[in-house]
Short mmCIF file of C-alpha atoms in Angstrom, two decimals:
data_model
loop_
_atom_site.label_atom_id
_atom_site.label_comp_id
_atom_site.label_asym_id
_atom_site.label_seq_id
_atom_site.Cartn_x
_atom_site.Cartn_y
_atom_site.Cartn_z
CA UNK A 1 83.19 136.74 84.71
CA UNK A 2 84.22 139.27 87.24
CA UNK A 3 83.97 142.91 85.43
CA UNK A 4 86.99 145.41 84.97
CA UNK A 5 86.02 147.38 87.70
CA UNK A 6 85.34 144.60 90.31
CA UNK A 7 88.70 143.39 89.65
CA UNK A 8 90.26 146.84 89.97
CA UNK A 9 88.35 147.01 93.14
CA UNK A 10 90.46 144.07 94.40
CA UNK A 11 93.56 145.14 93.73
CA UNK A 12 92.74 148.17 95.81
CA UNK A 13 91.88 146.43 98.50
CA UNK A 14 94.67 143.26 98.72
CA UNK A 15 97.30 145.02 96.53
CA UNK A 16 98.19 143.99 92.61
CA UNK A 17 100.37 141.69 93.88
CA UNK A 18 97.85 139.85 95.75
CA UNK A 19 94.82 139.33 93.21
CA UNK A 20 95.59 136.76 90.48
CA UNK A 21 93.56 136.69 86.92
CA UNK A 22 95.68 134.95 84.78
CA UNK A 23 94.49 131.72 83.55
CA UNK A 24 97.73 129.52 84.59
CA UNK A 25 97.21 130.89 87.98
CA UNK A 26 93.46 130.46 88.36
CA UNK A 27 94.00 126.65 87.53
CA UNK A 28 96.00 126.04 90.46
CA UNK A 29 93.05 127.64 92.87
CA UNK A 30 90.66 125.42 90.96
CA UNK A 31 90.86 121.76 92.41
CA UNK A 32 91.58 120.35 95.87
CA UNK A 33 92.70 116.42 96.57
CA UNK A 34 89.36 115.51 95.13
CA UNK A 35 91.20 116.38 91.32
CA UNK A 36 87.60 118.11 90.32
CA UNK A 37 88.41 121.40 88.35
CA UNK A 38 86.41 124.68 88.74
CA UNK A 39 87.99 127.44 87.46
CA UNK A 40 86.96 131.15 89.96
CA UNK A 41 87.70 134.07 88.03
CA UNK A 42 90.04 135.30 90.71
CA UNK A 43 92.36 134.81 93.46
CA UNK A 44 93.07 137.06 96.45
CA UNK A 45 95.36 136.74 98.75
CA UNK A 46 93.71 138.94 102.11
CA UNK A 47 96.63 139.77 104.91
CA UNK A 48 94.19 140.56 107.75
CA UNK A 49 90.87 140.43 108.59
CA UNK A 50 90.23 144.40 107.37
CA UNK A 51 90.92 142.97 103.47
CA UNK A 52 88.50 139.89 103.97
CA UNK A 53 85.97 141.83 105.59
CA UNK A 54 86.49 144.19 102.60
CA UNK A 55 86.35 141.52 100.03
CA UNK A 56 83.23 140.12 101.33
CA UNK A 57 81.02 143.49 101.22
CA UNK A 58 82.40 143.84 97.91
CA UNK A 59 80.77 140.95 96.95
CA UNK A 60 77.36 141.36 98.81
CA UNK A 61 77.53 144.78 96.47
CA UNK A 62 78.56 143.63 93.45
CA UNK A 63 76.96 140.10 93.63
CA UNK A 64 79.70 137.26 93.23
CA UNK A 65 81.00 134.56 94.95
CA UNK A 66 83.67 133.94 97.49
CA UNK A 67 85.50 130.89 98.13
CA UNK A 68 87.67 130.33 101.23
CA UNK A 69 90.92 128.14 100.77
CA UNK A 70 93.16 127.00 103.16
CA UNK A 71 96.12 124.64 101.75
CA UNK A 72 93.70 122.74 99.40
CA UNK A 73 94.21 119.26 100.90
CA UNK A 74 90.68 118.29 101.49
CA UNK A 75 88.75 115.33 100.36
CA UNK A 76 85.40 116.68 99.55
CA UNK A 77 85.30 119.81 97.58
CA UNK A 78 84.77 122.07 99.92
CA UNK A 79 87.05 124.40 98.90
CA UNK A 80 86.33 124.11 95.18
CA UNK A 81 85.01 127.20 93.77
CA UNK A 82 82.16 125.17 91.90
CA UNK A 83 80.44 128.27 90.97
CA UNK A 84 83.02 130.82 89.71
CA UNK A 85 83.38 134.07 91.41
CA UNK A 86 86.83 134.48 94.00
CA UNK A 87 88.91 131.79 95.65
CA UNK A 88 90.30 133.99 98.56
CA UNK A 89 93.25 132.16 99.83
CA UNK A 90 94.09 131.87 103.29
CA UNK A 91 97.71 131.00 103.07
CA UNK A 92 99.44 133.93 103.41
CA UNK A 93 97.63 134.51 106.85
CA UNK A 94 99.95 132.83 108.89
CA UNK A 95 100.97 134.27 112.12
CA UNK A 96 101.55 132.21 115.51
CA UNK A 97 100.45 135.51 117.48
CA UNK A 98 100.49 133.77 120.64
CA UNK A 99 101.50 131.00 122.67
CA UNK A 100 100.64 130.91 126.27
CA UNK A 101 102.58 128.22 127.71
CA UNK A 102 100.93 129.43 131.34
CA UNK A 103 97.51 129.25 130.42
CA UNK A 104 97.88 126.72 127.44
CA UNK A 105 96.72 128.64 124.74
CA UNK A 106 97.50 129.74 121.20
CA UNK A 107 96.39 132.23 119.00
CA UNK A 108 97.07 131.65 115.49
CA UNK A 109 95.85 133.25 112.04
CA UNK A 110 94.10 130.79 109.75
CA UNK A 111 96.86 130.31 107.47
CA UNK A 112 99.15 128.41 110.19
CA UNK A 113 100.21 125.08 108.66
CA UNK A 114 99.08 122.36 111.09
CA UNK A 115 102.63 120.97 111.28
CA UNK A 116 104.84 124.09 111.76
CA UNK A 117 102.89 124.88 114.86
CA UNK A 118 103.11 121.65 116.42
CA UNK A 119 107.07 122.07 116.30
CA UNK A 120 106.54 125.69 117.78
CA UNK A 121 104.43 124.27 120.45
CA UNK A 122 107.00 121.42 120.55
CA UNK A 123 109.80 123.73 121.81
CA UNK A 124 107.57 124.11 125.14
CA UNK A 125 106.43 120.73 125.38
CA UNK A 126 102.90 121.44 124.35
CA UNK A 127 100.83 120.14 121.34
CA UNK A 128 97.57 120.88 119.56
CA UNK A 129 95.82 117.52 119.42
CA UNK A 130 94.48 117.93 116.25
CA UNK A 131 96.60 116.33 114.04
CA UNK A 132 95.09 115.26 110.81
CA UNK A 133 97.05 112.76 108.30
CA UNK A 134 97.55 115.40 106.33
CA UNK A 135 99.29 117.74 108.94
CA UNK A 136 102.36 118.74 107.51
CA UNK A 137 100.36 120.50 104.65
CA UNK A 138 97.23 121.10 105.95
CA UNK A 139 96.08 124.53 107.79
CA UNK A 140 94.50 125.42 110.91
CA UNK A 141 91.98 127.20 109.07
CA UNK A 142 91.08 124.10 106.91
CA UNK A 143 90.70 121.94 110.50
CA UNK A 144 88.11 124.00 111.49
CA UNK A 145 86.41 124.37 108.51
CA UNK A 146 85.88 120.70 108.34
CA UNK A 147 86.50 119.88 112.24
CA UNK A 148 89.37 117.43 111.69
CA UNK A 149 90.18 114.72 113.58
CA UNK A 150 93.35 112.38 113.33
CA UNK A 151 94.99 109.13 114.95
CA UNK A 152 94.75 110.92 118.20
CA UNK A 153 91.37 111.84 118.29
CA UNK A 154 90.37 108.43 119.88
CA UNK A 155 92.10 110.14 122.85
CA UNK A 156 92.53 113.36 122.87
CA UNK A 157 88.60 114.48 120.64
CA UNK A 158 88.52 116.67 117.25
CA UNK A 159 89.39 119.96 116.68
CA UNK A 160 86.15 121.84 117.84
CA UNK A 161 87.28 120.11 121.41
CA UNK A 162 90.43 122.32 121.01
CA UNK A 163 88.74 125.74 119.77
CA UNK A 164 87.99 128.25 122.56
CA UNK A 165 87.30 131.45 120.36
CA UNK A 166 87.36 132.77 116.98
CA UNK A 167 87.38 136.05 115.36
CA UNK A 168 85.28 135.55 112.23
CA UNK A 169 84.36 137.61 109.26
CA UNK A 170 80.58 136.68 108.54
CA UNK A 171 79.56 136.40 104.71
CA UNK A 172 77.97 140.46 104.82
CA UNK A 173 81.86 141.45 105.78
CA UNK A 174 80.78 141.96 109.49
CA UNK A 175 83.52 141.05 112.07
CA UNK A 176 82.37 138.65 114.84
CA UNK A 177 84.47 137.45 117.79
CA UNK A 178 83.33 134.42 119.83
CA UNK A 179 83.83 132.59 122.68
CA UNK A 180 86.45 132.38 125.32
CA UNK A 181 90.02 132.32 126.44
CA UNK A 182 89.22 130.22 129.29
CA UNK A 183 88.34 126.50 129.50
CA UNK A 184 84.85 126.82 130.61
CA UNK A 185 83.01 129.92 129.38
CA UNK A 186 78.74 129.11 128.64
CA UNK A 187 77.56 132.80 128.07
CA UNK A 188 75.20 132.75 125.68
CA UNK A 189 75.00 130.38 122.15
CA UNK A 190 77.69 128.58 121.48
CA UNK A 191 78.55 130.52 118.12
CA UNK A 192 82.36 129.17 118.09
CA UNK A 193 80.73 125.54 117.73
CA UNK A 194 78.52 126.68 114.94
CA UNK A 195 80.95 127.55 112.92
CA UNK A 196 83.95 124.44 113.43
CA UNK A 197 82.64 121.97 111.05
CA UNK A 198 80.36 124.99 108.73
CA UNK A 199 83.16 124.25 105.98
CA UNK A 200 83.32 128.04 105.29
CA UNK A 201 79.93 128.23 104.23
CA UNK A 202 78.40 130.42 107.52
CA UNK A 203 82.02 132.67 107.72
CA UNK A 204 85.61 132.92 107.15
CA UNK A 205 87.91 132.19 110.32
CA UNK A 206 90.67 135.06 110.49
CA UNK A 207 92.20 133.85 113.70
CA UNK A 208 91.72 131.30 116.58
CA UNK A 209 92.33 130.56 120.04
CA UNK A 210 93.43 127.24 121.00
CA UNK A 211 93.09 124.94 123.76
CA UNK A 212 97.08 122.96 124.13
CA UNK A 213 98.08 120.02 126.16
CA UNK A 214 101.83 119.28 127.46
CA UNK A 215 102.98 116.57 125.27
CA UNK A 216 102.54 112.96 126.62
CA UNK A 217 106.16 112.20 128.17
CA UNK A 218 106.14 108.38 127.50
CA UNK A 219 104.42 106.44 124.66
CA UNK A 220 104.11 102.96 123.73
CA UNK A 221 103.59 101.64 119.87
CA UNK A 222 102.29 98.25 119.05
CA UNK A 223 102.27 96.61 115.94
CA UNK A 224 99.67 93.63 115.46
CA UNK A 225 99.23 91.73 112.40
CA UNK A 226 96.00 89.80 111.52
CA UNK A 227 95.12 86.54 109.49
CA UNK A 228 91.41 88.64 108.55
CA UNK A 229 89.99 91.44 108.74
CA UNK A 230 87.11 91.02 111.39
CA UNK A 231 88.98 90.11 113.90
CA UNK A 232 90.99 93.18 113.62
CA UNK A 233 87.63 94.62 113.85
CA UNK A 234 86.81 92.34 117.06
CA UNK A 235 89.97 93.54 118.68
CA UNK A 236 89.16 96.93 118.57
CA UNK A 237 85.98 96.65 120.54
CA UNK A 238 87.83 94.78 122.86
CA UNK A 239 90.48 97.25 123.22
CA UNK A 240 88.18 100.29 123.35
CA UNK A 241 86.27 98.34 126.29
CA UNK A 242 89.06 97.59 128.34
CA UNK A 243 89.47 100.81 129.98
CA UNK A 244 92.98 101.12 128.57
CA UNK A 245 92.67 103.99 126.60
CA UNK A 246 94.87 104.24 123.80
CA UNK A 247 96.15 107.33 122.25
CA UNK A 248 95.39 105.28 118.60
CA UNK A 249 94.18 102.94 117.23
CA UNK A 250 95.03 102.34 113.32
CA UNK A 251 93.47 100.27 111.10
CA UNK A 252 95.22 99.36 107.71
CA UNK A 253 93.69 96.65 105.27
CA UNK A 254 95.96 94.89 102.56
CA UNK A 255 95.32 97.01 100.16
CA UNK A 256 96.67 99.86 102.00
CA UNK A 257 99.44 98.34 102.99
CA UNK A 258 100.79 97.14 99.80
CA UNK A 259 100.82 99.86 98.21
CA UNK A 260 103.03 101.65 100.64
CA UNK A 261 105.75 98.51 99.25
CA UNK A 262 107.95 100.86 97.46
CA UNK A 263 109.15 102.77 100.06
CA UNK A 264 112.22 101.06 101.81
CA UNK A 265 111.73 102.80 105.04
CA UNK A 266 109.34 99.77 106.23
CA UNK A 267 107.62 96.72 105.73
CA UNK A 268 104.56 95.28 107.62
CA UNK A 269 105.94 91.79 106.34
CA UNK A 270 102.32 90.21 106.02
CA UNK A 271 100.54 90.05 102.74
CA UNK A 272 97.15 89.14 104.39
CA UNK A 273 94.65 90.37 106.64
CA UNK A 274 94.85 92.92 108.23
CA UNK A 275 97.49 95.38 110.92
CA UNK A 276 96.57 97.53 113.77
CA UNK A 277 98.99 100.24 114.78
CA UNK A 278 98.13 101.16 118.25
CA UNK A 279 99.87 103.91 120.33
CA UNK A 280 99.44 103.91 124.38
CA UNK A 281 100.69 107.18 125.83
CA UNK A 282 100.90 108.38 129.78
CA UNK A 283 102.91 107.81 132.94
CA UNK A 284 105.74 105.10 133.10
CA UNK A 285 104.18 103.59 135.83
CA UNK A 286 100.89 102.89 134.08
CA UNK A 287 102.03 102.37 130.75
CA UNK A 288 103.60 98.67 130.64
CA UNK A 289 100.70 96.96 132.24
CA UNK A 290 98.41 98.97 129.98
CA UNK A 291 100.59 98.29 126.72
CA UNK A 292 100.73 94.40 128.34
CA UNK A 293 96.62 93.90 128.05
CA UNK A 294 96.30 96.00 124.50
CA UNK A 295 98.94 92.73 123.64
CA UNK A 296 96.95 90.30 125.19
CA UNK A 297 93.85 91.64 124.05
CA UNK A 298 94.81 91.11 120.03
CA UNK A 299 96.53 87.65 120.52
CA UNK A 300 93.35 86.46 122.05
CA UNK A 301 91.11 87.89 119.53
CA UNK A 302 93.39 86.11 116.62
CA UNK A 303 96.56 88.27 115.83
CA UNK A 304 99.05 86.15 114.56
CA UNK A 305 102.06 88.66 115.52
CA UNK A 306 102.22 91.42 117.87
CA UNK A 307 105.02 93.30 118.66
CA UNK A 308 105.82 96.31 120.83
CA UNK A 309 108.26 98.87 118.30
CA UNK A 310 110.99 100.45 120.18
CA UNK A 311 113.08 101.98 118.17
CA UNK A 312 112.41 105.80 117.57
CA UNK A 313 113.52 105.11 113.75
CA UNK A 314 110.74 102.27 113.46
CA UNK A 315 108.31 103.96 114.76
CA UNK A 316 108.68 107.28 113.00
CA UNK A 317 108.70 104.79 109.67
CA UNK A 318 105.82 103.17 110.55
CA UNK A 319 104.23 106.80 110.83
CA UNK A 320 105.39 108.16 107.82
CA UNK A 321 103.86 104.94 105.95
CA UNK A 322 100.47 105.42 107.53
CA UNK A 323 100.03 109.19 106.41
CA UNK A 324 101.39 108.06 103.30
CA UNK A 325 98.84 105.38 102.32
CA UNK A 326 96.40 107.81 100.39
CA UNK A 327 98.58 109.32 98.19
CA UNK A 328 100.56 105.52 97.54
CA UNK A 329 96.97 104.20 96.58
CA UNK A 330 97.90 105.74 92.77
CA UNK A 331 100.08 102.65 92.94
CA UNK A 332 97.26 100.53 92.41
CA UNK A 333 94.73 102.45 90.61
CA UNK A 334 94.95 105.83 89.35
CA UNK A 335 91.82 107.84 90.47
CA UNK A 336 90.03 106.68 93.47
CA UNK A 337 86.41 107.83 95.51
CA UNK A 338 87.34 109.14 99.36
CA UNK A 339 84.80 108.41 101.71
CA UNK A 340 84.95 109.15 105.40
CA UNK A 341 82.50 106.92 107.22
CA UNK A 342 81.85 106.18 110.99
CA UNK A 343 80.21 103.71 112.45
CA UNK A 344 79.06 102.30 116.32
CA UNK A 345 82.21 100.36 117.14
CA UNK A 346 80.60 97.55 117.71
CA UNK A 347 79.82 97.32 113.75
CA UNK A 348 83.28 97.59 112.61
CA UNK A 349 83.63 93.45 111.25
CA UNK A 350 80.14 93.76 110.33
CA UNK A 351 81.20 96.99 108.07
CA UNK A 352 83.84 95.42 106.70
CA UNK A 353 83.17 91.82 105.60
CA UNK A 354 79.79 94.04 103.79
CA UNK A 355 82.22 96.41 102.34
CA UNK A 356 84.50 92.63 100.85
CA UNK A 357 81.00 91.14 99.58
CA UNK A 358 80.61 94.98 97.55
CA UNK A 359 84.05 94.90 96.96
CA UNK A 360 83.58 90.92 94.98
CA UNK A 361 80.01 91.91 93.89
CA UNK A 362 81.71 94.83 91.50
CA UNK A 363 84.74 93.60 90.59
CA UNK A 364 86.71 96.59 92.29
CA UNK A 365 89.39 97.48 94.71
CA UNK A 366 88.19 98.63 97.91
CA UNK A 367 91.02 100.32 100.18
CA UNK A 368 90.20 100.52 104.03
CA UNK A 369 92.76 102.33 106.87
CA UNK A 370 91.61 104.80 109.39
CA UNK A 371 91.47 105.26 113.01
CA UNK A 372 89.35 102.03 113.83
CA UNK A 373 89.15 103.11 117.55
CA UNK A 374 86.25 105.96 116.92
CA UNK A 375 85.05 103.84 114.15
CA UNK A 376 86.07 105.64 111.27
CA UNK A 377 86.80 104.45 108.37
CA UNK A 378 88.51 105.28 105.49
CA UNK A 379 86.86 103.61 102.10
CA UNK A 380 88.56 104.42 99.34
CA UNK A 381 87.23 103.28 95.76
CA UNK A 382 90.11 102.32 93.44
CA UNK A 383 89.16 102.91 90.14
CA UNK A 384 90.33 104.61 86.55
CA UNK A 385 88.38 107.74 85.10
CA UNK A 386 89.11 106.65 81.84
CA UNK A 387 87.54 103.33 81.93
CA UNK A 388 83.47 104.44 81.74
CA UNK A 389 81.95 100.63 82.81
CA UNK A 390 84.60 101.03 85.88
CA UNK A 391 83.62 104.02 86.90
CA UNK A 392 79.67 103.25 87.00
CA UNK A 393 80.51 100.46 88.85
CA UNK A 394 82.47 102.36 91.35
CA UNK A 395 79.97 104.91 91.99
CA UNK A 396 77.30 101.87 92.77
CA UNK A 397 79.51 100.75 95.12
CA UNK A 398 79.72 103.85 96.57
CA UNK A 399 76.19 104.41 97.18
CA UNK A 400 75.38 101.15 98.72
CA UNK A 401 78.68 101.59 101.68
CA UNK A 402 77.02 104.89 102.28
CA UNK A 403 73.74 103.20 102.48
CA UNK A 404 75.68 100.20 104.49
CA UNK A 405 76.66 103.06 107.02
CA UNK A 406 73.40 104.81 107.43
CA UNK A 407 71.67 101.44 108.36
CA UNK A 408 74.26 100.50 110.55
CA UNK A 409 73.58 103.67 112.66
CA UNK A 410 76.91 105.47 111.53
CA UNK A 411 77.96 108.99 109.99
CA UNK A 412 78.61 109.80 106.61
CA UNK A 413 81.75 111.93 107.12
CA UNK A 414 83.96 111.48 110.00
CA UNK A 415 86.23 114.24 109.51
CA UNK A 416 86.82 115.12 106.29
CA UNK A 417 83.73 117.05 105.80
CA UNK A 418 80.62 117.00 103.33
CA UNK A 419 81.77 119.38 100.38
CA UNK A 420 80.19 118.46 97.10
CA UNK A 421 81.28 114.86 97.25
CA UNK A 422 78.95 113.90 100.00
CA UNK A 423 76.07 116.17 99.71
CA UNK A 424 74.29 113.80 97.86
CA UNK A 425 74.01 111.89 100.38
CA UNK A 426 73.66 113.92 103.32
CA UNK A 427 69.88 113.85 103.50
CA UNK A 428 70.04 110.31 104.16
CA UNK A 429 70.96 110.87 107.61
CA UNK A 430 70.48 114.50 108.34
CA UNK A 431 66.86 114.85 109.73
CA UNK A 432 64.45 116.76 107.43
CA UNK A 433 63.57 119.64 110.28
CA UNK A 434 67.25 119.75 111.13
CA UNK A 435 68.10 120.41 107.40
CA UNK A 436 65.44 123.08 106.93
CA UNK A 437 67.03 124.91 110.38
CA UNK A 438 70.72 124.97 108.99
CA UNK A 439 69.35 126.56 105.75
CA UNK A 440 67.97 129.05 107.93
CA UNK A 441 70.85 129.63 110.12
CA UNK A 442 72.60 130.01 106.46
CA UNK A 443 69.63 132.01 105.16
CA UNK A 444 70.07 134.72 108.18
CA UNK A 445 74.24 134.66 107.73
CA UNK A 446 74.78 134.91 103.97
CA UNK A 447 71.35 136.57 102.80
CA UNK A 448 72.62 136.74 99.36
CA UNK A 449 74.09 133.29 99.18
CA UNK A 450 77.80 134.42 98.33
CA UNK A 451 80.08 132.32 100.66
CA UNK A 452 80.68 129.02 99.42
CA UNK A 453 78.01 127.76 97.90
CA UNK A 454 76.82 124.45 96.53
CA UNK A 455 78.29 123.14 99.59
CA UNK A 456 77.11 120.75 102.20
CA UNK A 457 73.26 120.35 101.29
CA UNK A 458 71.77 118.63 98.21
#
């Protein structure tokens, strides 16, 4: 527990108002999407990067933990304080500073929900490509932590493709500003890399400059419905190959689309196999011969309906279902395992029908969606806490698909980070000398091991 006088020592620095000790207000700093509980001792609520820096010598001094937050949406832990100390929330650190509709740049403070500044940037006609499921909830801050991705990555990259400089408070409460505002800038190590993707473990991000695009003027959405799920899979590869170029490319199982039924908004009116909901975005002149072949493509490779959706309505339904799918999954099973694979397009059926003979082999429910077009994949393990024989038999199947991917030459976390949910299995595909080298780079950062740890490694 955090003493009298370490506690008083917050309140000096983020104001009464802003440090929170109470039990009933601990508990709700104490779990992310994962549902795991960890209760800190304290939450603080910094304004500016003076108070973090502040809270973060504090700790070196007085030896406790800090634990960066953004909006709590993540899928891995990683924001869990799992070994007490201070959750220091983010949220209230959220400033657009900038936007810089000449040079197509923002600068935003951490705490800038992913959705409110696309409809800033909207007003101009720009966007931030990083748009995560999860966007309307989710921070900035958070999508650089764990270097989100999204439907549009297959385009458009992940966030670190979109961050051109950070100012960063390191773990010792030193401020740090890195890289650029300028496209191209290769002066020395590429510190603003290092730390998209750290998760918060190597320093806290207290604002960021962003790369924007104009928004695409025309896009295209198709709708194709499959009889099974590898030739989905085959599609894709196809699709991917064809030089078209698709803004997305959505994959959705049964599973995940049953359990969206409730909702009235839309239905994919197929109870087998499998859908893919692509998006093709660009030029008029381009974009009906392009949208023509993605068609052709999936009828060839087996869909048994493909549609183009034109109406605005339909398509923002169809949207709104897809980013709904993971929470509508309690409509099946309560609790659930997230995993986040990737792997080499080309082993996308092969990944699958393995994932069906685990799923049968168990006795499970195995939920699959996720933007098919990088390869990444979406498993989520549908089980019930509260059954004990369930739950073993969950967590075996979870350890052979993350096996499954590793063989297959694929990633154990797409986008969604490595936390404490994944660490376990994170030596199976980092390489030994590369492992030892981030502990060092961690090692020379946070000498005394205060900012977020238990995270990432094993």
């Amino acid at each position: 527990m955090l003493s009298e006088s370490v506690i008083r020592s917050l309140k000096n620095i983020a104001g009464s108002d802003n440090v929170l000790t109470s039990k009933e207000d601990r508990l709700c700093y104490a779990c992310d999407a994962t549902k795991q509980i960890f209760l800190p001792d304290a939450v603080v609520f910094p304004s500016d990067s003076e108070e973090v820096s502040k809270v973060l010598s504090l700790a070196n001094t007085e030896r406790f933990n800090v634990t960066p937050r953004g909006a709590g949406t993540g899928l891995s832990g990683g924001s869990i304080p799992i070994s007490g100390g201070v959750v220091l929330s983010l949220e209230r650190m959220r400033r657009i500073l900038r936007i810089d509709t000449k040079n197509l740049i923002a600068v935003v403070e951490p705490g800038v929900v992913n959705f409110e500044l696309q409809m800033e940037l909207g007003k101009s006609g720009l966007f931030f490509p990083s748009e995560p499921t999860s966007m309307r909830y989710c921070t900035i801050g958070g999508n650089i932590a764990n270097c989100s991705g999204g439907p549009r990555s297959v385009k458009y990259g992940v966030t670190r493709d979109y961050v051109l400089g950070l100012e960063v408070v390191l773990p010792t409460g030193e401020k740090m500003e890195t890289g650029t505002q300028t496209v191209k800038g290769v002066t020395g190590y590429d510190l603003t890399r290092l730390i998209v993707g750290s998760e918060g473990t190597l320093g806290i991000v207290t604002k960021a400059t962003l790369r924007l695009l104009p928004f695409p003027r025309f896009v295209n959405t198709i709708l194709a419905i499959f009889d099974n799920e590898c030739a989905a899979g085959n599609a894709v590869v196809e699709i991917m190959g064809s030089g078209v170029k698709p803004s997305a490319v959505e994959f959705m199982d049964m599973a995940s689309v049953k359990c969206t039924r409730e909702s009235d908004r839309f239905d994919f009116q197929t109870d087998n196999g499998a859908v893919l909901l692509i998006e093709i975005d660009g030029e008029i002149e381009s974009l009906e011969r392009r949208s023509g072949a993605v068609s052709d493509i999936c009828l060839r490779e087996g869909a048994v309906n493909v549609r183009r959706v034109t109406s605005k309505k339909e398509v923002k339904d169809i949207w709104w279902l897809r980013r709904a799918i993971s929470p509508s999954l309690a409509n099946i099973r309560p609790d659930k395992i997230v995993h986040d694979i990737v792997v080499p397009l080309s082993s996308v059926s092969e990944f699958l029908q393995a994932v069906r003979n685990i799923e049968r082999g168990k006795g499970i429910v195995i939920a699959c969606f996720g933007h098919a077009g990088e390869g990444n994949i979406h498993v989520n393990i549908l089980l019930d806490k509260n059954n004990v024989e369930e739950v073993g038999r969950a967590e075996e199947a979870a350890d052979e698909i993350m096996g499954l991917t590793v063989r297959l030459g694929g990633s154990i976390s797409g986008e969604q980070g490595i936390g404490i949910t994944r660490r376990v299995y994170s030596g199976m595909e980092l390489h030994p000398v590369a492992v030892e080298v981030m502990k060092k780079i961690k090692g020379v950062l946070d000498p005394k091991g205060i900012l977020n740890p238990g995270k990432i490694f094993a």
